[in-house]
Coordinates of C-alpha atoms and ligand atoms in Angstrom, one line a residue:
M1 CA 43.1 87.6 66.1
R2 CA 45.3 88.4 69.3
P3 CA 46.6 85.0 71.1
A4 CA 45.2 84.4 74.6
H5 CA 46.9 85.1 78.3
I6 CA 48.7 82.9 80.1
C7 CA 47.3 83.0 83.2
Y8 CA 50.0 82.5 86.5
S9 CA 49.4 83.0 90.0
I10 CA 51.5 83.2 92.6
R11 CA 51.3 83.0 96.3
P12 CA 53.5 82.2 99.5
S13 CA 51.7 79.2 100.2
K14 CA 53.3 78.3 103.4
P15 CA 56.3 81.5 104.4
A16 CA 57.2 79.9 106.9
A17 CA 58.0 76.4 105.5
H18 CA 59.5 79.5 102.6
L19 CA 57.4 77.6 99.9
L20 CA 55.6 79.2 97.2
E21 CA 52.8 78.0 94.9
V22 CA 52.6 78.4 91.5
R23 CA 50.0 78.2 88.8
C24 CA 50.2 78.4 85.2
T25 CA 47.3 78.3 82.8
L26 CA 47.4 77.8 80.0
P27 CA 44.2 77.6 77.1
A28 CA 45.2 76.2 74.0
P29 CA 47.8 73.7 74.8
D30 CA 49.6 71.9 73.0
P31 CA 47.3 68.5 71.6
A32 CA 49.9 66.3 71.3
G33 CA 50.9 67.1 75.4
Q34 CA 52.2 70.8 76.3
R35 CA 55.9 70.7 77.5
F36 CA 56.7 73.5 80.6
A37 CA 60.7 73.9 82.1
L38 CA 61.8 76.0 84.1
P39 CA 64.9 78.0 83.0
A40 CA 68.9 76.9 84.5
W41 CA 69.5 80.1 84.6
I42 CA 69.1 83.5 85.1
P43 CA 69.9 86.4 82.4
G44 CA 72.9 88.1 83.6
S45 CA 74.3 85.2 86.1
Y46 CA 76.6 83.4 84.0
L47 CA 76.5 79.9 85.5
I48 CA 73.8 76.9 84.8
R49 CA 71.8 77.2 88.3
D50 CA 69.3 74.5 87.9
F51 CA 66.1 76.7 89.5
A52 CA 64.1 73.6 88.9
R53 CA 65.4 71.8 91.9
H54 CA 63.6 73.3 94.0
I55 CA 60.6 72.5 92.7
V56 CA 59.2 70.7 95.0
A57 CA 56.4 69.1 93.8
I58 CA 54.1 69.3 90.6
R59 CA 51.2 68.7 88.9
A60 CA 48.6 69.1 86.3
E61 CA 44.7 69.2 85.5
T62 CA 41.9 70.4 83.4
A63 CA 38.8 71.3 84.7
G64 CA 39.1 69.7 88.2
K65 CA 40.9 66.3 86.8
V66 CA 44.3 65.1 87.3
V67 CA 46.2 65.2 84.1
P68 CA 48.8 62.9 83.9
L69 CA 52.7 64.5 83.4
T70 CA 56.2 63.2 82.8
K71 CA 59.4 64.5 83.3
I72 CA 61.3 64.3 81.0
D73 CA 64.7 66.4 81.6
K74 CA 66.3 67.7 84.6
H75 CA 63.8 71.2 84.3
S76 CA 61.0 69.7 81.8
W77 CA 58.0 68.2 81.9
Q78 CA 55.0 67.1 79.3
A79 CA 51.6 66.6 80.0
A80 CA 49.3 64.5 78.8
P81 CA 46.7 65.6 76.1
V82 CA 43.7 66.9 77.2
G83 CA 40.4 67.4 75.2
K84 CA 40.3 70.4 72.4
G85 CA 39.5 73.6 73.8
M86 CA 40.3 72.8 77.4
A87 CA 42.7 74.7 79.1
L88 CA 45.6 73.6 81.4
T89 CA 47.2 74.3 84.9
V90 CA 50.4 73.2 85.9
I91 CA 50.8 73.4 89.9
C92 CA 54.0 73.8 91.4
E93 CA 55.5 74.3 95.2
V94 CA 58.7 76.0 94.9
Y95 CA 60.9 76.2 97.7
A96 CA 62.1 79.4 98.3
W97 CA 64.9 79.8 100.5
D98 CA 67.8 81.8 98.6
L99 CA 69.0 85.0 100.1
S100 CA 70.6 86.3 97.1
V101 CA 69.6 88.0 94.2
R102 CA 69.2 86.0 91.4
A103 CA 66.4 83.1 93.0
A104 CA 63.5 83.2 95.6
H105 CA 63.5 83.8 99.4
V106 CA 60.4 83.7 101.2
D107 CA 59.6 84.0 105.0
Q108 CA 57.1 85.9 107.6
T109 CA 58.8 88.6 106.8
H110 CA 58.7 88.8 103.7
A111 CA 58.9 87.7 99.5
F112 CA 61.5 88.5 96.7
F113 CA 61.1 86.0 93.5
N114 CA 62.2 86.4 90.3
G115 CA 60.5 84.7 87.4
S116 CA 63.0 82.6 86.3
S117 CA 62.6 80.3 90.2
V118 CA 59.3 80.4 89.6
F119 CA 57.4 80.8 86.3
L120 CA 57.2 77.2 84.0
R121 CA 58.1 78.5 80.7
A122 CA 55.1 76.9 78.0
L123 CA 56.5 76.0 74.9
G124 CA 56.1 76.9 71.8
H125 CA 54.0 80.0 73.6
E126 CA 56.8 81.8 74.3
H127 CA 55.2 85.2 72.5
S128 CA 51.7 84.8 74.5
P129 CA 50.7 87.4 76.7
C130 CA 51.3 86.9 80.4
L131 CA 49.1 88.0 83.3
V132 CA 49.8 87.0 86.9
D133 CA 47.9 87.2 89.8
I134 CA 50.3 87.8 92.6
Q135 CA 48.8 87.5 95.6
R136 CA 48.9 87.4 99.3
P137 CA 49.7 84.9 101.6
I138 CA 46.7 84.0 104.2
G139 CA 46.2 85.0 107.9
R140 CA 45.8 88.1 109.3
H141 CA 49.5 88.8 109.8
F142 CA 50.2 89.7 106.3
E143 CA 47.4 91.9 106.1
A144 CA 50.4 94.9 105.5
W145 CA 52.4 93.7 102.6
R146 CA 52.3 95.4 100.2
V147 CA 54.0 94.7 96.2
A148 CA 57.0 97.2 94.6
T149 CA 57.8 95.2 91.0
A150 CA 58.2 96.7 87.6
L151 CA 55.4 94.6 86.1
T152 CA 52.7 97.0 84.9
P153 CA 50.0 96.7 86.4
A154 CA 46.9 94.8 84.3
C155 CA 43.6 97.3 85.7
D156 CA 45.3 100.7 85.9
Q157 CA 48.4 101.0 83.7
T158 CA 49.3 104.4 85.0
A159 CA 48.5 104.2 88.8
R160 CA 51.1 102.1 90.8
Q161 CA 49.5 101.0 93.7
H162 CA 51.8 98.5 95.2
T163 CA 48.8 96.1 95.4
F164 CA 48.3 92.8 95.2
G165 CA 46.6 91.1 91.9
L166 CA 46.7 90.7 88.3
Y167 CA 50.3 92.2 86.1
R168 CA 50.3 91.8 82.8
A169 CA 54.3 91.2 80.9
A170 CA 54.0 91.5 76.9
N171 CA 55.7 87.9 76.5
Y172 CA 58.2 85.3 78.9
D173 CA 61.0 86.9 78.1
E174 CA 59.1 89.9 80.0
L175 CA 57.5 88.1 82.2
I176 CA 60.9 87.3 84.5
D177 CA 62.2 90.1 83.6
H178 CA 60.2 92.4 86.6
P179 CA 61.4 90.3 90.3
V180 CA 59.2 91.2 92.7
E181 CA 59.5 91.9 96.8
M182 CA 56.0 91.5 98.4
G183 CA 56.4 92.8 102.5
T184 CA 55.7 95.9 104.8
F185 CA 59.0 97.2 102.4
T186 CA 60.1 101.0 102.9
L187 CA 58.8 102.8 99.6
A188 CA 60.5 106.8 98.4
T189 CA 59.6 108.0 95.1
F190 CA 61.8 110.2 92.4
T191 CA 61.7 111.7 89.2
A192 CA 64.6 111.3 86.9
C193 CA 63.8 112.9 83.4
G194 CA 60.5 112.7 84.1
V195 CA 60.5 108.7 84.7
P196 CA 58.8 108.0 87.4
H197 CA 61.8 106.6 90.0
E198 CA 60.8 103.8 93.3
I199 CA 63.2 102.7 95.8
A200 CA 61.6 99.7 98.5
I201 CA 63.9 98.5 101.1
S202 CA 63.2 95.0 102.8
G203 CA 64.8 94.4 105.6
R204 CA 65.5 96.3 109.3
H205 CA 67.1 99.9 108.6
D206 CA 68.3 102.8 109.4
C207 CA 68.5 104.6 106.1
D208 CA 68.0 108.4 105.2
L209 CA 65.7 107.9 103.0
A210 CA 66.1 111.6 101.5
R211 CA 69.7 111.7 101.2
L212 CA 69.1 108.5 98.5
T213 CA 66.9 109.4 96.8
A214 CA 68.4 112.9 95.9
D215 CA 72.0 110.9 95.6
L216 CA 69.9 108.4 93.4
Q217 CA 68.1 111.6 91.3
R218 CA 71.4 112.6 90.3
I219 CA 72.6 109.7 88.9
C220 CA 69.9 108.5 87.3
E221 CA 69.6 111.7 85.3
W222 CA 72.8 112.2 84.3
Q223 CA 72.6 108.3 82.8
I224 CA 69.2 109.3 81.3
R225 CA 71.3 112.4 80.1
F226 CA 74.3 110.5 78.8
F227 CA 71.9 108.0 76.7
G228 CA 69.7 110.5 75.5
E229 CA 66.4 111.3 76.8
P230 CA 63.8 109.7 76.6
A231 CA 65.2 107.0 79.0
P232 CA 63.8 103.8 77.9
M233 CA 61.9 102.5 80.5
P234 CA 58.5 104.1 81.8
H235 CA 59.2 103.7 85.6
Y236 CA 61.7 102.3 87.1
V237 CA 62.0 100.4 90.8
F238 CA 65.5 99.7 92.7
L239 CA 64.3 96.8 94.5
V240 CA 66.9 96.7 98.1
T241 CA 67.4 94.2 100.8
A242 CA 69.1 95.4 103.7
V243 CA 71.0 92.5 105.3
D244 CA 74.3 92.3 107.7
D245 CA 76.9 92.1 105.5
A246 CA 76.3 91.6 101.4
Y247 CA 76.9 92.8 98.6
G248 CA 75.3 92.3 94.9
G249 CA 72.6 93.3 92.1
L250 CA 71.5 92.4 89.3
E251 CA 70.7 93.8 86.5
H252 CA 66.9 94.0 85.1
R253 CA 65.3 96.4 81.9
A254 CA 62.7 98.4 84.3
S255 CA 64.5 97.4 87.5
T256 CA 67.5 96.5 89.7
A257 CA 67.4 93.5 92.3
L258 CA 70.3 95.0 95.3
L259 CA 71.4 93.3 98.5
C260 CA 73.3 95.0 100.7
A261 CA 74.5 95.5 104.3
R262 CA 72.2 97.7 106.2
D263 CA 75.5 100.0 107.4
D264 CA 75.9 101.0 103.6
L265 CA 73.0 102.8 103.6
P266 CA 72.9 106.9 104.1
Y267 CA 71.8 107.5 107.8
S268 CA 70.6 111.0 109.0
G269 CA 73.5 113.5 109.7
M270 CA 76.2 111.4 107.7
R271 CA 78.6 113.6 106.8
G272 CA 80.4 113.2 102.7
T273 CA 80.0 109.8 101.1
P274 CA 81.9 107.1 103.4
E275 CA 83.2 104.3 101.7
R276 CA 80.5 102.2 102.1
Y277 CA 77.7 104.0 100.7
R278 CA 80.3 104.7 98.1
S279 CA 80.1 101.3 96.9
F280 CA 76.3 101.4 97.5
L281 CA 75.6 103.9 95.0
G282 CA 78.3 102.5 93.0
L283 CA 76.2 99.0 92.3
C284 CA 73.0 101.1 92.3
S285 CA 74.8 102.9 89.4
H286 CA 75.9 99.8 87.6
E287 CA 72.8 97.9 87.6
Y288 CA 70.8 101.1 86.2
F289 CA 73.8 101.8 83.5
H290 CA 73.0 98.5 82.3
A291 CA 69.3 99.3 81.2
W292 CA 71.0 100.7 78.3
N293 CA 74.0 98.3 78.4
V294 CA 73.6 94.7 78.5
K295 CA 69.6 95.0 78.4
R296 CA 68.8 97.0 75.5
I297 CA 72.5 97.1 73.7
Q298 CA 73.5 93.0 74.1
P299 CA 75.6 90.9 72.5
A300 CA 74.0 89.4 69.4
A301 CA 74.0 86.0 71.6
F302 CA 71.2 87.2 74.1
S303 CA 68.8 88.9 70.9
S304 CA 67.2 85.6 72.0
Y305 CA 68.4 83.8 75.1
N306 CA 68.2 80.1 75.7
L307 CA 67.3 79.3 79.1
D308 CA 67.8 75.8 79.0
A309 CA 71.4 76.0 78.4
E310 CA 74.4 78.8 78.9
N311 CA 74.7 81.9 76.2
Y312 CA 77.8 82.0 75.4
T313 CA 79.5 85.3 74.4
T314 CA 82.6 86.9 73.9
L315 CA 81.4 90.3 74.9
L316 CA 81.3 90.7 78.4
W317 CA 84.1 92.5 78.5
A318 CA 82.1 95.4 76.9
F319 CA 78.7 95.2 78.8
E320 CA 80.3 94.4 82.4
G321 CA 83.6 95.7 81.6
F322 CA 82.5 99.0 80.1
T323 CA 79.7 99.3 82.7
S324 CA 81.9 99.0 85.8
Y325 CA 84.2 101.9 84.2
Y326 CA 80.6 104.3 83.9
D327 CA 79.3 103.5 87.6
D328 CA 81.7 105.4 89.2
L329 CA 83.1 107.3 86.6
A330 CA 79.0 108.9 86.7
L331 CA 79.1 109.6 91.0
L332 CA 82.3 111.6 89.8
R333 CA 80.6 113.6 87.1
C334 CA 77.6 113.7 88.7
G335 CA 79.1 115.6 91.7
L336 CA 78.7 112.8 94.3
I337 CA 82.3 111.6 94.5
R338 CA 85.5 113.6 94.4
L339 CA 88.4 113.4 91.7
K340 CA 91.0 112.1 94.6
D341 CA 88.6 109.3 95.5
W342 CA 87.6 108.2 92.1
L343 CA 91.7 108.3 90.8
A344 CA 92.1 105.9 94.0
L345 CA 89.2 103.7 92.6
V346 CA 90.8 103.6 89.1
A347 CA 93.9 102.4 91.5
R348 CA 92.6 99.7 93.3
T349 CA 91.0 97.8 90.1
I350 CA 94.4 99.0 88.8
D351 CA 95.7 96.7 91.7
K352 CA 93.1 94.1 91.2
V353 CA 94.2 93.1 87.7
H354 CA 98.0 93.3 88.1
N355 CA 98.5 91.3 90.9
N356 CA 97.3 88.4 89.6
P357 CA 99.3 86.5 86.8
G358 CA 95.9 84.6 85.2
R359 CA 95.8 88.0 83.7
Q360 CA 98.3 86.5 81.1
R361 CA 96.8 83.1 80.9
Q362 CA 93.5 84.1 79.8
T363 CA 92.2 86.9 77.1
L364 CA 88.9 89.1 78.0
A365 CA 86.8 87.8 75.1
E366 CA 88.3 83.8 76.1
S367 CA 87.2 85.1 79.9
S368 CA 83.7 86.7 78.5
F369 CA 83.2 83.3 76.8
D370 CA 84.5 80.9 79.8
A371 CA 81.8 83.1 82.1
W372 CA 79.7 80.0 82.9
T373 CA 82.9 77.6 84.1
K374 CA 85.5 79.5 85.5
Y375 CA 84.8 83.2 86.7
Y376 CA 81.7 81.9 88.2
R377 CA 83.1 78.7 89.5
P378 CA 85.8 80.2 91.0
D379 CA 88.5 77.7 92.9
E380 CA 91.5 78.2 94.7
N381 CA 93.6 78.6 90.8
T382 CA 91.5 81.1 89.7
P383 CA 94.1 84.0 90.4
N384 CA 96.6 82.5 88.5
A385 CA 94.1 80.8 85.4
V386 CA 91.6 83.9 84.7
V387 CA 91.2 87.3 84.3
S388 CA 88.2 89.4 85.4
Y389 CA 85.9 91.0 82.6
Y390 CA 84.6 93.1 85.2
T391 CA 88.3 94.6 86.5
K392 CA 90.0 94.5 83.7
G393 CA 87.2 95.1 80.9
S394 CA 87.4 98.5 82.8
L395 CA 90.7 99.3 82.7
V396 CA 90.1 98.6 78.8
A397 CA 86.9 100.7 78.6
L398 CA 89.4 103.3 80.3
A399 CA 92.6 103.3 77.9
L400 CA 90.3 103.6 75.2
D401 CA 88.5 106.4 76.3
L402 CA 91.6 107.8 77.0
K403 CA 93.3 106.9 73.1
L404 CA 89.8 107.9 71.5
R405 CA 90.2 111.7 73.5
A406 CA 94.1 112.3 72.8
E407 CA 94.6 110.6 69.5
T408 CA 91.3 112.9 68.0
S409 CA 91.9 115.8 70.2
N410 CA 89.0 115.2 71.8
R411 CA 86.6 115.1 69.1
I412 CA 85.6 111.5 69.8
S413 CA 85.2 109.8 73.3
L414 CA 84.2 106.4 74.7
N415 CA 80.6 108.3 76.1
D416 CA 80.6 108.4 71.2
V417 CA 81.0 105.2 70.9
M418 CA 78.3 104.2 73.3
R419 CA 76.3 106.0 72.5
A420 CA 76.3 105.0 68.6
L421 CA 76.1 102.0 69.8
W422 CA 72.4 102.5 71.9
Q423 CA 71.3 104.4 68.9
R424 CA 71.8 101.8 66.2
H425 CA 71.5 98.3 68.5
G426 CA 69.7 99.2 71.4
Q427 CA 66.5 101.3 70.2
G428 CA 63.7 99.4 68.7
E429 CA 61.7 96.5 68.6
Q430 CA 63.6 94.5 66.3
R431 CA 66.8 95.8 67.7
C432 CA 69.8 93.3 66.9
G433 CA 72.7 92.6 69.0
I434 CA 76.4 93.1 68.1
G435 CA 79.1 90.9 66.7
D436 CA 82.4 91.1 68.0
E437 CA 84.2 93.5 66.0
D438 CA 80.8 95.8 66.3
I439 CA 82.1 97.4 68.8
R440 CA 85.9 97.9 67.6
M441 CA 84.3 98.6 63.7
L442 CA 81.9 101.4 65.5
A443 CA 84.9 103.5 67.2
E444 CA 87.1 103.6 64.3
E445 CA 84.2 105.2 62.1
L446 CA 83.7 107.8 64.2
S447 CA 87.4 108.3 65.1
G448 CA 89.6 107.4 61.8
L449 CA 91.0 105.4 63.4
D450 CA 92.6 102.6 63.4
L451 CA 92.1 100.7 66.5
E452 CA 93.3 96.6 65.2
H453 CA 95.9 96.7 67.1
F454 CA 94.5 97.9 70.6
F455 CA 91.3 95.4 70.4
A456 CA 93.9 92.4 69.7
E457 CA 95.9 93.4 72.1
A458 CA 93.9 94.5 75.4
V459 CA 90.8 92.0 74.3
H460 CA 92.1 89.4 72.4
G461 CA 95.4 89.2 73.3
T462 CA 97.3 89.4 77.4
T463 CA 99.4 91.8 77.0
D464 CA 98.8 94.7 79.7
V465 CA 97.2 97.9 78.4
D466 CA 99.9 100.5 79.0
L467 CA 97.7 102.9 81.1
A468 CA 101.1 105.1 82.4
R469 CA 101.7 106.0 78.2
L470 CA 97.9 106.7 77.7
L471 CA 97.6 108.4 81.1
Q472 CA 100.4 110.9 80.7
P473 CA 98.6 113.1 77.8
F474 CA 96.2 113.8 80.4
G475 CA 98.3 115.0 83.2
I476 CA 98.5 112.6 85.1
R477 CA 101.0 109.8 86.1
L478 CA 100.6 106.2 86.6
K479 CA 103.1 105.1 89.5
R480 CA 103.7 101.8 91.3
S481 CA 105.3 101.0 93.9
A482 CA 105.5 97.9 97.5
N483 CA 103.0 97.9 100.4
S484 CA 105.0 97.2 102.7
T485 CA 109.6 96.1 103.2
T486 CA 108.5 92.1 104.1
P487 CA 109.7 89.8 102.0
S488 CA 106.9 88.1 99.6
L489 CA 105.5 84.4 99.7
G490 CA 103.9 85.1 96.7
V491 CA 100.2 83.2 98.6
K492 CA 96.8 84.3 99.6
T493 CA 96.0 83.1 102.9
G494 CA 93.4 82.3 105.2
S495 CA 92.4 82.2 109.3
D496 CA 90.2 80.3 111.2
G497 CA 90.7 81.3 114.8
S498 CA 94.9 81.3 115.0
E499 CA 95.2 79.0 112.3
V500 CA 96.8 80.2 108.6
R501 CA 95.7 78.6 105.6
L502 CA 97.1 79.1 102.0
T503 CA 93.9 80.0 100.3
T504 CA 95.9 80.4 96.3
V505 CA 99.4 80.1 95.7
Y506 CA 100.5 82.5 93.1
E507 CA 101.7 80.5 90.2
G508 CA 105.9 80.8 89.6
S509 CA 106.0 82.6 93.6
P510 CA 108.2 81.6 96.3
A511 CA 106.5 79.6 97.7
Q512 CA 105.2 77.3 94.6
V513 CA 108.7 76.5 93.6
A514 CA 109.4 75.8 97.3
G515 CA 106.2 73.2 96.7
L516 CA 103.3 74.7 98.9
S517 CA 99.7 74.5 97.7
A518 CA 96.8 76.0 98.3
G519 CA 94.9 74.2 101.2
D520 CA 98.2 73.9 102.7
L521 CA 98.1 74.6 106.8
L522 CA 101.2 76.8 107.9
L523 CA 102.7 75.6 111.3
A524 CA 105.9 77.5 112.0
I525 CA 108.5 79.6 110.2
D526 CA 112.1 78.8 110.6
G527 CA 110.8 76.0 114.4
L528 CA 108.7 79.6 115.2
R529 CA 104.8 79.3 115.3
V530 CA 102.5 80.8 112.5
T531 CA 99.9 82.2 113.3
P532 CA 97.7 85.4 111.5
S533 CA 99.4 87.6 114.1
T534 CA 102.6 86.4 113.5
L535 CA 103.2 85.4 109.8
D536 CA 103.9 89.1 108.4
R537 CA 105.8 90.2 111.5
L538 CA 108.7 86.5 111.4
L539 CA 108.2 87.0 107.9
S540 CA 109.5 91.4 107.8
R541 CA 113.0 90.1 110.1
R542 CA 113.8 88.4 107.0
Q543 CA 115.8 89.7 103.6
A544 CA 114.6 88.8 100.0
G545 CA 117.1 86.2 98.6
E546 CA 116.9 84.2 102.3
T547 CA 116.5 80.9 102.7
V548 CA 113.6 80.2 105.7
H549 CA 112.5 77.1 106.5
M550 CA 108.6 76.5 107.1
H551 CA 106.6 73.3 107.9
A552 CA 103.1 72.8 107.1
F553 CA 99.9 70.1 107.2
R554 CA 98.7 68.9 104.1
R555 CA 96.2 65.9 104.8
D556 CA 97.2 65.9 107.8
E557 CA 100.6 64.7 107.1
L558 CA 103.8 67.0 108.5
M559 CA 105.5 68.9 105.3
E560 CA 108.2 70.8 105.3
F561 CA 109.8 73.1 102.8
A562 CA 112.3 75.7 102.2
V563 CA 111.3 78.8 100.8
Q564 CA 113.8 81.4 98.6
L565 CA 111.5 84.8 99.9
G566 CA 111.2 87.1 97.4
A567 CA 111.4 90.8 97.0
P568 CA 108.3 92.8 98.4
A569 CA 105.6 93.0 95.9
K570 CA 105.0 95.8 93.5
D571 CA 101.4 95.9 94.5
R572 CA 100.3 99.2 94.6
H573 CA 100.1 101.5 92.1
Q574 CA 99.2 105.3 92.3
L575 CA 97.3 108.4 90.1
Q576 CA 99.2 110.9 90.6
L577 CA 97.6 114.6 89.0
Q578 CA 100.0 116.4 87.7
R579 CA 99.5 120.2 88.6
K580 CA 99.5 121.4 85.5
R581 CA 95.9 122.9 83.7
N582 CA 95.2 120.3 81.6
S583 CA 92.7 120.5 79.0
L584 CA 92.5 116.7 77.8
R585 CA 92.1 116.1 81.1
K586 CA 89.0 118.8 81.7
D587 CA 87.0 117.6 79.4
W588 CA 87.3 113.7 80.5
L589 CA 86.3 114.2 83.8
Q590 CA 83.6 116.4 83.0
G591 CA 82.1 114.3 80.6
Ligands
ZN1 ZN1 77.5 94.0 86.1

């Protein structure tokens, strides 16, 4: 017997008040009293967000009669038992005013939502198929609105008409993995290896759609061929919201939600690939790569999400780090950026990792595990305590790729590891997630190398990966130098008007040794006023080893510090290509 559908409906009920009305009708509720819950987090973004806090009203009914609803905890409710054979409907009003890719956002101009912010999960019915009626807001103002989503239309599965109406999902997990945009977005389409792709752009913009579709097509085709045809998704949608200034993306199985600055998009007549557009293409490439690496190849801990609480894994370095390695590398390999630009991007990543003392405090495995409370909840001490599984993870991917290539005479590379992960762990309905040691064991099996020491240092240790040594056989020299001759305080500062405040004091730095702290408001160096424009100037006239007297306010109390200045920080890396032809390098960079 086929299980009955759970029927949802969603409508921006009061767009100006940012309210959505969401209904969930269950044909066969639990006779003991049906429970419902809203996720505490959204897969892909590892922070407890408690989406249920935005439910402003909730009630239940059966056959037009009120059913008592009891709140059990911060995100769960239980309905009183209803008669046998009676359907139960829960109706919520959800406040949606979070302009991010993670939640929901509604006003008179558009509505965007992730299912995890709006669709209640009927406990015990998670595997039932779902229908969702996506409804247009009421009023003439909304007549031109359309729908963009990777959800499958319920009636005609082949036509993607962007109409309001019924869509379907095989289960709750799928229902919440297809974000939805409604409004008057710009739409462009292209095909990559036979798979239809769409780009829907909301917000005012002057995007050169022909350029964008041509470039995205190259990236998508490269990635589909990288993992091997056919692509795992029947169609794919890039949902882009263009605003004044923002940058972010979230991956889904057949779509991605992206937030960007409108100036990041290409404009007609644009020459080359300016930095902002390159960064947007890198974001698209990153989220698209996730369609394989994290949406299908998954940590074992994600094969069945617990949406009520943190889901711990030590493997985010492989899913975010390796994806970060391949996102820009894909741009290089499909000819969208030059080698010189790609080497500069890798050098910036090395800067980011090496300039944070946190890399000596936390391993990549620990950073992954603690993402919920550390990486996603940054504070003034984060640079001292946390290593990013994105940036260091991408350097470990680079190091592993170089090591595999150099030590197998280019017979095996990280590409082979990714493809084997995809073939063994990513495909099929009954796919199983990967365990802590699976990537090491797979790389060892393919290459015949012993990688225990490499992974012990790179993933479970805090020793810096020796990229200089690993790059050498590829004819690339890693150089480290100081960015300026100014002696160092060892701080990061933020400015507000003419004020300079310390935002981070690096562990072991001259400023920390002297007693300065994050949050201190700098006033003067040797009796001369500090402003955003004078700080560097005042320091540049001193020498490393000299002691300066600094005044600062802490809790509005004037304090004085004697700071012995450090040597200019060697915080810039460069990757220099050696002229000689190098076959290892050629094979690597051409993929
Ligand atoms: Zn990512």
